[in-house]
PDB file of C-alpha atoms and ligand atoms in Angstrom:
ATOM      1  CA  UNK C  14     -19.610 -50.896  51.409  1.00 98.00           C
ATOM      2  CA  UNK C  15     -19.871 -48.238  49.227  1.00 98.00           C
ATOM      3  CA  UNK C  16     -21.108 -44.759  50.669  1.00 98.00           C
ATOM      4  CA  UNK C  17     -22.558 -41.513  49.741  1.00 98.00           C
ATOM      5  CA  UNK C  18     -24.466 -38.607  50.259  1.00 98.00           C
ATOM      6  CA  UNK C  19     -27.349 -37.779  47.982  1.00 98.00           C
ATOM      7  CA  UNK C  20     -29.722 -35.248  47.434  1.00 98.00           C
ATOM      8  CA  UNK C  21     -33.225 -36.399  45.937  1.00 97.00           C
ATOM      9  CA  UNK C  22     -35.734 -34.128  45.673  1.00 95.00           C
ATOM     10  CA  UNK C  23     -34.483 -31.099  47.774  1.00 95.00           C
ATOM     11  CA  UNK C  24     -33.150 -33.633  50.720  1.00 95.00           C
ATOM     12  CA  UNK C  25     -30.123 -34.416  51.652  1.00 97.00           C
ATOM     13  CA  UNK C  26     -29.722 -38.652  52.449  1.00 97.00           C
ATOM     14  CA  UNK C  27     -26.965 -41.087  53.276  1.00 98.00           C
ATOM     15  CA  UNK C  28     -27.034 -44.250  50.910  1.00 98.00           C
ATOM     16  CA  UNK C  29     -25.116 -47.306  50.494  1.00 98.00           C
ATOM     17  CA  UNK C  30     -24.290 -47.789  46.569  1.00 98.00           C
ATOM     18  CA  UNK C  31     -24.857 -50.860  44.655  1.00 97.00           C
ATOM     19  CA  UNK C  32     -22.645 -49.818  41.695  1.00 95.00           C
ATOM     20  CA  UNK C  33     -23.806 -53.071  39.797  1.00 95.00           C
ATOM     21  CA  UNK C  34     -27.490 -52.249  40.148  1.00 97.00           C
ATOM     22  CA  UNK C  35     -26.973 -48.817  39.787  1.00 97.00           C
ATOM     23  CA  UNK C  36     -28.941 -48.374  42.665  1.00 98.00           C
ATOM     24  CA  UNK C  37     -28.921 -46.473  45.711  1.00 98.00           C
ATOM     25  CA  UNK C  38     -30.435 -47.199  49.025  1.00 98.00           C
ATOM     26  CA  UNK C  39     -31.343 -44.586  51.234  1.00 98.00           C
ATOM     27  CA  UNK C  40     -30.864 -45.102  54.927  1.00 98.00           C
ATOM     28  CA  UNK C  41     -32.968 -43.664  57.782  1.00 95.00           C
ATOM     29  CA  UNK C  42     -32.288 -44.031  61.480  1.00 91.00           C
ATOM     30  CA  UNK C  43     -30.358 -41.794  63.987  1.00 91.00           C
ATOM     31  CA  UNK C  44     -27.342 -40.796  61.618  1.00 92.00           C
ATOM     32  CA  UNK C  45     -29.495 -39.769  58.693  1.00 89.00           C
ATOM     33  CA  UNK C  46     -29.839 -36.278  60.605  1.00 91.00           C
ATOM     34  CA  UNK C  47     -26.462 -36.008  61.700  1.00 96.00           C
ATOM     35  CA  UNK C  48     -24.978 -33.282  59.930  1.00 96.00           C
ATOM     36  CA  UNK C  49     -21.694 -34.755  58.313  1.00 98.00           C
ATOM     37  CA  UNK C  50     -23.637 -38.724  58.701  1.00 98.00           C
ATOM     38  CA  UNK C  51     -20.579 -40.333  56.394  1.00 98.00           C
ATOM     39  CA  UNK C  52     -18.008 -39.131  59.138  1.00 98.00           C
ATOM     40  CA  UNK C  53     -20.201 -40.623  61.671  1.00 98.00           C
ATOM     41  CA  UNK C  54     -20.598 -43.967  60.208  1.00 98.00           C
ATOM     42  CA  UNK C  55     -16.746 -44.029  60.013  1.00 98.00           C
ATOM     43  CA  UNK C  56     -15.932 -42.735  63.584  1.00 97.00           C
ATOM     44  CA  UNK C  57     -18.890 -44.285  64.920  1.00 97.00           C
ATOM     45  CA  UNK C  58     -17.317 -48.067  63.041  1.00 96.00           C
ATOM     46  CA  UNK C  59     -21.092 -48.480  61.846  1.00 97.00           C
ATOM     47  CA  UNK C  60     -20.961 -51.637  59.670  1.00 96.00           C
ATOM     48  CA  UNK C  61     -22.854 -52.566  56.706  1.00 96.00           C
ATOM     49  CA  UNK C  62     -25.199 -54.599  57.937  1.00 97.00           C
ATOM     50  CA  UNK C  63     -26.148 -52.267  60.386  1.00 96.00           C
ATOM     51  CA  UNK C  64     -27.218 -49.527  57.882  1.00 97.00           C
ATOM     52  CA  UNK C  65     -28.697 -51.959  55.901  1.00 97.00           C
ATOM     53  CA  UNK C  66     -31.040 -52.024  58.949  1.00 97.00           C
ATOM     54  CA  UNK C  67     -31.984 -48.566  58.288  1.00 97.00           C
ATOM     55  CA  UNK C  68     -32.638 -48.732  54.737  1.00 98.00           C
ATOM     56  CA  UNK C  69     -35.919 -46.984  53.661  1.00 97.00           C
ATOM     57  CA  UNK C  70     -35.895 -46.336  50.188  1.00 97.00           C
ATOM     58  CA  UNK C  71     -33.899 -48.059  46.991  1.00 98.00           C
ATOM     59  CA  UNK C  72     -34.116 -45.595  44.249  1.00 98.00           C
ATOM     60  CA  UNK C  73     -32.100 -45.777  40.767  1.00 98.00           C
ATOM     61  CA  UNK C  74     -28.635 -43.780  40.700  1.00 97.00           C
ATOM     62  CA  UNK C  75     -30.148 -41.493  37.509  1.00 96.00           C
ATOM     63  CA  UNK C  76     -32.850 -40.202  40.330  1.00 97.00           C
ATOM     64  CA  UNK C  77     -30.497 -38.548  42.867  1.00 98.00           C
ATOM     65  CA  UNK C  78     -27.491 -36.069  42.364  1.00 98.00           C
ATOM     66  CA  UNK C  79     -24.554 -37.578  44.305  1.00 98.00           C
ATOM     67  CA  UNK C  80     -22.501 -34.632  46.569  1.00 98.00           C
ATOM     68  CA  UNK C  81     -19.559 -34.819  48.817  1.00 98.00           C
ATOM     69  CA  UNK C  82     -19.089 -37.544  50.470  1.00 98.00           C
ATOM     70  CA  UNK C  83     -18.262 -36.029  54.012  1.00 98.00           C
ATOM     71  CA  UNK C  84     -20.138 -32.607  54.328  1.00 98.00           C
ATOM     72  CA  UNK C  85     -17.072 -31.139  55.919  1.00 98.00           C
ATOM     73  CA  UNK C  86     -13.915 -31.731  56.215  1.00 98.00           C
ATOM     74  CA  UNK C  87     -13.228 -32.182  59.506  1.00 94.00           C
ATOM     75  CA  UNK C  88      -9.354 -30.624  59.050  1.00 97.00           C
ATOM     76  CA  UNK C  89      -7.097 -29.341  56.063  1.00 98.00           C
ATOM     77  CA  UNK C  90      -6.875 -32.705  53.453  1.00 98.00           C
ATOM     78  CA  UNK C  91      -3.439 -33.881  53.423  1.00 98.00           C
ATOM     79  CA  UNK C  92      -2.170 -34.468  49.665  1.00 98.00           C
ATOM     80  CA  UNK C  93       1.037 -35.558  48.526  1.00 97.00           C
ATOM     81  CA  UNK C  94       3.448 -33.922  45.591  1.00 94.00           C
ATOM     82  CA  UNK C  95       5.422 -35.980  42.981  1.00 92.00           C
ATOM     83  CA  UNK C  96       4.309 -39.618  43.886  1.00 92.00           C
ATOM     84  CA  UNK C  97       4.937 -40.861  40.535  1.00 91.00           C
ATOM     85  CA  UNK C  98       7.861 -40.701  38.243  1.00 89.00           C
ATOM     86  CA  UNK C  99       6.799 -40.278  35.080  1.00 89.00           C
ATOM     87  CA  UNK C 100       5.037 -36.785  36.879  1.00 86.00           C
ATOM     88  CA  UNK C 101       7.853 -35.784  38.818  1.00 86.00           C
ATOM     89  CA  UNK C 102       9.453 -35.493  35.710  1.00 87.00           C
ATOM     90  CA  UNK C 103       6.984 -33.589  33.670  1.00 87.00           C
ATOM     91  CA  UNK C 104       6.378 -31.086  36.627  1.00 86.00           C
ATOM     92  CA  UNK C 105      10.282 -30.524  37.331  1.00 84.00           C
ATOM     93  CA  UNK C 106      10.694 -29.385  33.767  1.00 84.00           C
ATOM     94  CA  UNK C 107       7.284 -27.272  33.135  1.00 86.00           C
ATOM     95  CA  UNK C 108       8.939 -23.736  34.849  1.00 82.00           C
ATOM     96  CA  UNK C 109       6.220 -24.180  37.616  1.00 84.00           C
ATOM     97  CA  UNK C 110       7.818 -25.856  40.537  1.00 80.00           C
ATOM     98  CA  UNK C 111       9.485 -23.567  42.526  1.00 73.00           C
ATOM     99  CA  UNK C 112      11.439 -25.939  44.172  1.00 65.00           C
ATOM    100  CA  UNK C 113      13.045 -27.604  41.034  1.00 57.00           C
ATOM    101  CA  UNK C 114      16.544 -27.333  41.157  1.00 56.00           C
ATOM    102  CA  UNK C 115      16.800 -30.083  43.759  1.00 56.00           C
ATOM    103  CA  UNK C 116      19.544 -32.684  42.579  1.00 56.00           C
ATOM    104  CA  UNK C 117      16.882 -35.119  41.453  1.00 71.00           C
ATOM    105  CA  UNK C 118      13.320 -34.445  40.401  1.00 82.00           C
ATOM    106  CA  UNK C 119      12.245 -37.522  42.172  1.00 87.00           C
ATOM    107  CA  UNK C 120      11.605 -36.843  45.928  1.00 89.00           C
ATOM    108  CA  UNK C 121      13.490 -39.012  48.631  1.00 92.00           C
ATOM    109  CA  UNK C 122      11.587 -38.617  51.158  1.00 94.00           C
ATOM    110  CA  UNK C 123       7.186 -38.031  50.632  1.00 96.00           C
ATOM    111  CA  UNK C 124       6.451 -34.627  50.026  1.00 95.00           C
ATOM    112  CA  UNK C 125       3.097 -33.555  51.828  1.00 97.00           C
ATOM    113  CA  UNK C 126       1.417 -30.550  51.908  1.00 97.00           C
ATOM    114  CA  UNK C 127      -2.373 -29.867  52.656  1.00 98.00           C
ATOM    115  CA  UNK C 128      -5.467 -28.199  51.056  1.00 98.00           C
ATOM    116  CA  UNK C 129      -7.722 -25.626  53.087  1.00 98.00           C
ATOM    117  CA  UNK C 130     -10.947 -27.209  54.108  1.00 98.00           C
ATOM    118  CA  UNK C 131     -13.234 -24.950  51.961  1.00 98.00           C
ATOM    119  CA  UNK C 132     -11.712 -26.982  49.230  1.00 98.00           C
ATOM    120  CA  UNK C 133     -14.175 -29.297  49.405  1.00 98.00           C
ATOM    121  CA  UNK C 134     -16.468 -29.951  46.432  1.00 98.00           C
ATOM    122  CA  UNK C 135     -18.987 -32.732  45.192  1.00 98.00           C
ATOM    123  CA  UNK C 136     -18.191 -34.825  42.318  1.00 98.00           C
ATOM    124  CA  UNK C 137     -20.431 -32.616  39.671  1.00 98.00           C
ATOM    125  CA  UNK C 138     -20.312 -29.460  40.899  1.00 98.00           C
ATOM    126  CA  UNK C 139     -18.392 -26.735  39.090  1.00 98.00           C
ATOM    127  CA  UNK C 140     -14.664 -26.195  39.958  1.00 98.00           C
ATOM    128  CA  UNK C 141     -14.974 -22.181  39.775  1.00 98.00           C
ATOM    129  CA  UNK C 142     -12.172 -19.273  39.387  1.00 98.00           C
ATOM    130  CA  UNK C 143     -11.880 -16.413  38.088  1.00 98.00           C
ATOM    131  CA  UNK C 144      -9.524 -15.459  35.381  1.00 98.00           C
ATOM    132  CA  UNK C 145      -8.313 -11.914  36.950  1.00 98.00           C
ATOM    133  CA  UNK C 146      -6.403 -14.378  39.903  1.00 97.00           C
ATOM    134  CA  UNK C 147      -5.138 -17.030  37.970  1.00 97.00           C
ATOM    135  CA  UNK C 148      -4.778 -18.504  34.193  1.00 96.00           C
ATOM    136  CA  UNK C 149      -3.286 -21.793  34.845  1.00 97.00           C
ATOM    137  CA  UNK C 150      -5.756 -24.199  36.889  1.00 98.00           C
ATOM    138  CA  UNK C 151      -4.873 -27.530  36.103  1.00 98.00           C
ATOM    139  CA  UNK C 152      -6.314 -30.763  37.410  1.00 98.00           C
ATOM    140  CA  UNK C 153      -4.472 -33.839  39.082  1.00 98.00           C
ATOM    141  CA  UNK C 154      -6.806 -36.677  39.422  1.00 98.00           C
ATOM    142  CA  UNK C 155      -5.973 -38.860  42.630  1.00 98.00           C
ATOM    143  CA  UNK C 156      -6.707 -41.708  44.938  1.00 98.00           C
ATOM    144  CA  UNK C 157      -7.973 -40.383  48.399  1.00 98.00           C
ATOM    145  CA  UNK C 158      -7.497 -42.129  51.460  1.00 98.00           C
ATOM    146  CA  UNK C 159      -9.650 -42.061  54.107  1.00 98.00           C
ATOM    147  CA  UNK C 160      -8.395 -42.419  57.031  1.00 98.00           C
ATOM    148  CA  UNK C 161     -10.726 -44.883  59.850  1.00 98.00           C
ATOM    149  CA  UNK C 162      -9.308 -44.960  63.350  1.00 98.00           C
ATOM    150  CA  UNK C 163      -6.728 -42.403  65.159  1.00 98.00           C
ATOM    151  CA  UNK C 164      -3.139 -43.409  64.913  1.00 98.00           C
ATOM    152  CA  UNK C 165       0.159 -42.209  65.562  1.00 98.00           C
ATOM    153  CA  UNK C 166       3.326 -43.835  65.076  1.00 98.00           C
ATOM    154  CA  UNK C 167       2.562 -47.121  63.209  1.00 98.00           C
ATOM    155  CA  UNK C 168       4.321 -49.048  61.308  1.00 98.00           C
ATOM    156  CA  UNK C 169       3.565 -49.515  57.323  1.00 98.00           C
ATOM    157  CA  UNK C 170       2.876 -53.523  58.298  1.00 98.00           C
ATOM    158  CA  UNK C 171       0.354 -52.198  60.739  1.00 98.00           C
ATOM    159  CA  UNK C 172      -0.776 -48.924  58.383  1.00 98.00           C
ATOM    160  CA  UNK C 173      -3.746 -50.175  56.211  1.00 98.00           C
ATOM    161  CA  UNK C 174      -5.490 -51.334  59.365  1.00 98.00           C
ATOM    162  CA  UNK C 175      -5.998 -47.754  59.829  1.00 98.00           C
ATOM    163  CA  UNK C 176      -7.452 -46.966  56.403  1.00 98.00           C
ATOM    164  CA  UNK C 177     -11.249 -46.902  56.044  1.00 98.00           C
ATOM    165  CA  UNK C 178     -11.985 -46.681  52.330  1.00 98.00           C
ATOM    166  CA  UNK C 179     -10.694 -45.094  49.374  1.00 98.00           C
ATOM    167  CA  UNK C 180     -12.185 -42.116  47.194  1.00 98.00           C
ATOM    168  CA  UNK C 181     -11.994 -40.516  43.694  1.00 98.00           C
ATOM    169  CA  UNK C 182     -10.413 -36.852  44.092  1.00 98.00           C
ATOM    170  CA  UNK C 183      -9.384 -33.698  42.336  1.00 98.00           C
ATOM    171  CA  UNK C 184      -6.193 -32.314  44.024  1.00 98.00           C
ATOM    172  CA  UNK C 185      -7.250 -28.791  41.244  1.00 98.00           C
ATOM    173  CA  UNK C 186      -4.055 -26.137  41.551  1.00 98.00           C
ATOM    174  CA  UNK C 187      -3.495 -22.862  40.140  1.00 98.00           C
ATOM    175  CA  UNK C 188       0.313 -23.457  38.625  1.00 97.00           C
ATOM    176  CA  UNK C 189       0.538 -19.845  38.703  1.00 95.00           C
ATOM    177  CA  UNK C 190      -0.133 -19.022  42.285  1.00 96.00           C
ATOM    178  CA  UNK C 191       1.608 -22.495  42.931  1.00 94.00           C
ATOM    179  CA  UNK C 192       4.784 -21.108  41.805  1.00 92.00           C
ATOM    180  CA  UNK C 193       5.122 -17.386  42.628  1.00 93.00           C
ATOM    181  CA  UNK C 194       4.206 -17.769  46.420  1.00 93.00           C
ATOM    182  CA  UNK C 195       6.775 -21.000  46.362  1.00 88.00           C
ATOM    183  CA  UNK C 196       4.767 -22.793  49.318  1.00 89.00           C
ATOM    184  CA  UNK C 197       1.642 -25.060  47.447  1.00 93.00           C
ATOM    185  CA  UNK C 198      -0.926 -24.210  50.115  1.00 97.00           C
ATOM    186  CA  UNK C 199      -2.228 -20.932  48.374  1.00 97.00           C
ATOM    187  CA  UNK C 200      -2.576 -22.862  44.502  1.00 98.00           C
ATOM    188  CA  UNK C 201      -3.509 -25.797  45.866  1.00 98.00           C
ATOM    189  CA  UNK C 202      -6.230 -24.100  48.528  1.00 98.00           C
ATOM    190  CA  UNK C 203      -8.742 -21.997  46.335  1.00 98.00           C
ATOM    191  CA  UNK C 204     -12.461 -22.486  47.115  1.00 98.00           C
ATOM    192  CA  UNK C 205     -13.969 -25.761  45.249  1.00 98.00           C
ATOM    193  CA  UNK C 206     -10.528 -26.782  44.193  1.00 98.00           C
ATOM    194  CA  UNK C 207     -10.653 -30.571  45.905  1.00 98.00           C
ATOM    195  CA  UNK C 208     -13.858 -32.226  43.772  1.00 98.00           C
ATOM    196  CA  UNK C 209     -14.347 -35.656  46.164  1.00 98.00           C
ATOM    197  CA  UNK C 210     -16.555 -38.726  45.664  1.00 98.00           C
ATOM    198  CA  UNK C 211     -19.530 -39.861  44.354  1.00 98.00           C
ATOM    199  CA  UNK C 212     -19.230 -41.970  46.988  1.00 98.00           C
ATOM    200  CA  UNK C 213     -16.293 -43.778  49.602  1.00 98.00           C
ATOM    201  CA  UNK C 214     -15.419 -47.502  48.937  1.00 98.00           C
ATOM    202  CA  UNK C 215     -14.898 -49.380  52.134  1.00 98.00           C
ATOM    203  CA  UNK C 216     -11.422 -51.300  51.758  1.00 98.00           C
ATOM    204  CA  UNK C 217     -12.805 -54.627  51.587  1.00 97.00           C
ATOM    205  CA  UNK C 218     -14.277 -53.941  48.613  1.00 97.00           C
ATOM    206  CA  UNK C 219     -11.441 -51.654  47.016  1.00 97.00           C
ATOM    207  CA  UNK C 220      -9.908 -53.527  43.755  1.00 96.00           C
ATOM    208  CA  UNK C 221      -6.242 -54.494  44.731  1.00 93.00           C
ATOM    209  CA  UNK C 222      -4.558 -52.282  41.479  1.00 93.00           C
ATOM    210  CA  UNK C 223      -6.700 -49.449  41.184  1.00 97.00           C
ATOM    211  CA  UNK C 224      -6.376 -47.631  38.180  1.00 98.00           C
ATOM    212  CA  UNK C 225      -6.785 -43.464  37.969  1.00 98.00           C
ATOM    213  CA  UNK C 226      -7.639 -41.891  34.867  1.00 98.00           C
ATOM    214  CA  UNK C 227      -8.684 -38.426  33.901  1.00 98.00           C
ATOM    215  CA  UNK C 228     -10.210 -36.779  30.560  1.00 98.00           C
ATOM    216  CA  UNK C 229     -10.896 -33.188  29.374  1.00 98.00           C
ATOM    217  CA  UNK C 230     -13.570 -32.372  26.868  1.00 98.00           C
ATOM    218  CA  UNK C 231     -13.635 -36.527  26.081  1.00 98.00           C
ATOM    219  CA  UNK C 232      -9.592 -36.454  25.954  1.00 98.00           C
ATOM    220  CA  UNK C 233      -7.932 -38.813  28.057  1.00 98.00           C
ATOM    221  CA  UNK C 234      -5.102 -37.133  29.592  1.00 98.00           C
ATOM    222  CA  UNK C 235      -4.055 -39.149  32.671  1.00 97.00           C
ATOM    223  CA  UNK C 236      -3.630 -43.062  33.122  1.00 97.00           C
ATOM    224  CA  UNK C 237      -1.707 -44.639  36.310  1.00 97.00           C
ATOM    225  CA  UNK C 238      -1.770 -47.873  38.729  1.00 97.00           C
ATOM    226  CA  UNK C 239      -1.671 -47.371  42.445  1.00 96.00           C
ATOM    227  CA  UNK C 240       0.938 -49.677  42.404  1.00 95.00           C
ATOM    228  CA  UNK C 241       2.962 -47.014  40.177  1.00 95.00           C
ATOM    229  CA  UNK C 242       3.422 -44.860  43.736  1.00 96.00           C
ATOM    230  CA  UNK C 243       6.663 -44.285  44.720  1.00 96.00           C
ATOM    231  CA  UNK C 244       5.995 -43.901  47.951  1.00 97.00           C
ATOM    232  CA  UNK C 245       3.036 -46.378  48.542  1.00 97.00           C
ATOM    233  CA  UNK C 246       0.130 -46.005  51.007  1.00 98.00           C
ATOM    234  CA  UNK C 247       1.490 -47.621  54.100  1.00 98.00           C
ATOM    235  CA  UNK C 248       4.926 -45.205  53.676  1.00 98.00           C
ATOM    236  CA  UNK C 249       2.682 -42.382  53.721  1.00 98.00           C
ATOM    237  CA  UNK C 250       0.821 -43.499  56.784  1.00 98.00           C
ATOM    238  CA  UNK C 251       3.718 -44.698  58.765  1.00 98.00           C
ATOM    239  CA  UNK C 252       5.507 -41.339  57.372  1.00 98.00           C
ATOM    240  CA  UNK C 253       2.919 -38.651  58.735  1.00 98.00           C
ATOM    241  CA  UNK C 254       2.084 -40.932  61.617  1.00 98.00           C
ATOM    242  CA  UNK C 255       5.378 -40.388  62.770  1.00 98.00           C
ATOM    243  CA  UNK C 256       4.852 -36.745  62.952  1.00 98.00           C
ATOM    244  CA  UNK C 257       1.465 -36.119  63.724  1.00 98.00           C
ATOM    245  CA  UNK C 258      -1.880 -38.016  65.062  1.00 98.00           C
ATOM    246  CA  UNK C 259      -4.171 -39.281  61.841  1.00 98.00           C
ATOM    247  CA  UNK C 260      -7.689 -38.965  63.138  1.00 98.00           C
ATOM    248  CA  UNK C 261     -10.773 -40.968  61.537  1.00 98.00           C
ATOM    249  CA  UNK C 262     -12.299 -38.654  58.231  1.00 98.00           C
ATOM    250  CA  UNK C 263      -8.709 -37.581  57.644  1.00 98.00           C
ATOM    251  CA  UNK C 264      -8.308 -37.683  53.862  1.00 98.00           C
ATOM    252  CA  UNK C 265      -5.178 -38.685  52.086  1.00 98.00           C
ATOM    253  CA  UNK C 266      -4.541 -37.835  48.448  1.00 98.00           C
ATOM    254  CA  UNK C 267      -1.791 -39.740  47.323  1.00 98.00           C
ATOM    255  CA  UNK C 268      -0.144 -37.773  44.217  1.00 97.00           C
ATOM    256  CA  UNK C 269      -0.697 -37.312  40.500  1.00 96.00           C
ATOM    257  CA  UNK C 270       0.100 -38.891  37.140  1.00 94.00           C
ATOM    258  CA  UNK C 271       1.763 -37.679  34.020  1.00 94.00           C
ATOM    259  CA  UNK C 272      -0.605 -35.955  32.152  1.00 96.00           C
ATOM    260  CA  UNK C 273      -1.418 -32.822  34.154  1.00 97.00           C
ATOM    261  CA  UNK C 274      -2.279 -30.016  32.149  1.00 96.00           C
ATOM    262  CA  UNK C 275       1.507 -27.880  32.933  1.00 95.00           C
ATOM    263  CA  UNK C 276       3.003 -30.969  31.337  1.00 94.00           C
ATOM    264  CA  UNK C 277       2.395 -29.867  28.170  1.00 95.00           C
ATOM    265  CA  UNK C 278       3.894 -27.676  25.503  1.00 94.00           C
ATOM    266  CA  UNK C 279       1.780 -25.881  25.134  1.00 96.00           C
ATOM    267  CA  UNK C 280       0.266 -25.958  28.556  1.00 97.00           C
ATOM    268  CA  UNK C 281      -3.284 -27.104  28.650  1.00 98.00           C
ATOM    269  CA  UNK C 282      -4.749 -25.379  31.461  1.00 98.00           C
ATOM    270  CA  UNK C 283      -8.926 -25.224  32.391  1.00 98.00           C
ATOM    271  CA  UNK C 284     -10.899 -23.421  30.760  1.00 98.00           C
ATOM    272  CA  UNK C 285     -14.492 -22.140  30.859  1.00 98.00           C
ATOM    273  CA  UNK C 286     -16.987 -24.909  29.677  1.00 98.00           C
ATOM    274  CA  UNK C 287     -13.999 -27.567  30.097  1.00 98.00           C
ATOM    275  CA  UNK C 288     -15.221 -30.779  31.700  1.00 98.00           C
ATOM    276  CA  UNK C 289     -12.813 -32.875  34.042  1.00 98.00           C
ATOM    277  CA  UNK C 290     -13.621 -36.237  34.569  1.00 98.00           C
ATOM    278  CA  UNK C 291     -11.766 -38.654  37.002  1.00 98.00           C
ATOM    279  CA  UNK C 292     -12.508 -42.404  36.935  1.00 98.00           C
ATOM    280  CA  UNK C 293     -11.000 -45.256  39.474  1.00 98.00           C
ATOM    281  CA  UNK C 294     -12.020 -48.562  39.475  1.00 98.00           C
ATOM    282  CA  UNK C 295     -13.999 -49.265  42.311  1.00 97.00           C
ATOM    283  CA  UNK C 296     -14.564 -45.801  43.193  1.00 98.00           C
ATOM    284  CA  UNK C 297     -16.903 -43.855  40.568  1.00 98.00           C
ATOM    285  CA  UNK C 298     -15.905 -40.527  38.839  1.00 98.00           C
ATOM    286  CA  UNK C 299     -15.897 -37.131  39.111  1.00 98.00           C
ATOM    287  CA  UNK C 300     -17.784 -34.994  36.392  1.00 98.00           C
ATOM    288  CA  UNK C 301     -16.876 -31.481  37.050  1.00 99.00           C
ATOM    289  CA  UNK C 302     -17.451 -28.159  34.872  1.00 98.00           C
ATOM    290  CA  UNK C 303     -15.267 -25.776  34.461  1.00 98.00           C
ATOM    291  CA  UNK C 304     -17.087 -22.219  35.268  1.00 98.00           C
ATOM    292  CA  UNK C 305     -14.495 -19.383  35.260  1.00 98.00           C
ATOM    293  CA  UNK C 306     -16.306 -16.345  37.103  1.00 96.00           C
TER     294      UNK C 306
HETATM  295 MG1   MG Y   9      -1.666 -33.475  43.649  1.00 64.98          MG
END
């Protein structure tokens, strides 16, 4: 299934998506008043048919405004640095990373960090900073993970059991603020900077090699497989697993392609009036202004 929030006129509804009809249908019942319903559905293991059940309404994509798909994160998002080569590259020689010096640019072992939860920001709303604090937001499209059931120590045969769906993201960071306080958290962590959705893709229904690609103003900046991971999906369950529990809403984003912003010369950082889109097969895209304030 494919599943979203949506607002249509002033309310607030969980749908299922029919991305070939463009078509939403809302669905009624018990968890349309829960207050983060998508979370529900996925600790709840609510199936398809089951909302289907509930369905009250089928109503054409242009006629609601899609938001975040969970209305909270339920804990910090976990995101991943320098998951692809042709990135870890680009970002080792930019003069932002202030952990470059390492013998190799690419990583060894999965470097993950997380996002605060305030991050969290629907796929058009505007990604908003203001210019006093920091000059160099860039954007990192990503595949999200969402994580389904709680786990701790598994194995990378046994890891995509544990995965629920997948999700178009934003992993936004302020290079500046990214480099001079050396840990990510505070550049990767400003309000609105993790754009999320339009909607979750169960992963039956996730293509095999999804592709991620991001434009600016109409320019395509970023193109990469989710085969082109170095350190794939299971490796980054089985990795975390083994330190920590992964409970069901957890979200996962799995690293960046060449093509950020920093990785040019001249830097391209945001701007006010910039648009960022992100597009995934499977998954939808993100259409987020640029406000600075
Ligand atoms: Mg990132």
């Amino acid at each position: 299934m494919k599943i979203a929030r949506v607002e249509k006129a002033g309310r607030v509804h969980l749908a299922l998506v029919d991305e070939a009809k463009q078509e939403v249908a809302l669905v009624g019942g018990a968890l349309a008043s829960h207050p983060n319903p998508v979370l529900a559905v996925i600790e709840q293991g609510v199936s398809a048919p089951q909302l289907q059940a509930s369905v009250t309404e089928r109503v054409p994509m242009t006629q609601v405004r899609f938001l975040a798909p969970l209305s909270a994160f339920l804990r910090n998002p976990f995101a991943v640095g320098k998951n692809y080569h042709e990135h870890a590259l680009e970002f080792d020689k930019s003069g932002f990373n202030a952990t470059s010096g390492a013998a190799s640019a690419i990583p060894q072992y999965p470097q993950i960090f997380t996002k605060a939860t305030l991050t969290l920001n629907g796929p058009t709303d505007p990604i908003r900073f203001n210019p006093k604090h920091t000059q160099s937001v860039d954007y990192e499209g990503e595949i999200g993970v969402v994580i389904g059931t709680t786990c701790r120590n598994v194995s990378k045969a046994d890891a995509m059991k544990h995965v629920w769906g997948f999700v178009a993201t934003n992993d936004v960071t302020a290079r500046d603020l990214q480099k001079n306080h050396a840990q990510w958290f505070l550049g990767k962590s400003l309000d609105g900077f993790c754009p999320m959705g339009p909607w979750i893709t169960t992963t039956d229904e996730a293509p095999t090699d999804m592709r991620m690609q991001t434009w600016v103003n109409g320019e395509q900046r970023q193109s990469a497989h989710i085969s082109q991971l170095i350190f794939d999906v299971p490796t980054l369950i089985e990795t975390m697993s083994a330190a920590m529990t992964l409970l069901p809403g957890d979200v996962i984003l799995t690293g960046t392609s060449v093509g950020v912003g920093v990785g040019f010369n001249p830097p391209k950082f945001l701007r006010h009036g910039d648009v960022v889109r992100v597009a995934i097969t499977g998954l939808g895209e993100l259409n987020n202004p640029v406000e600075e304030i």
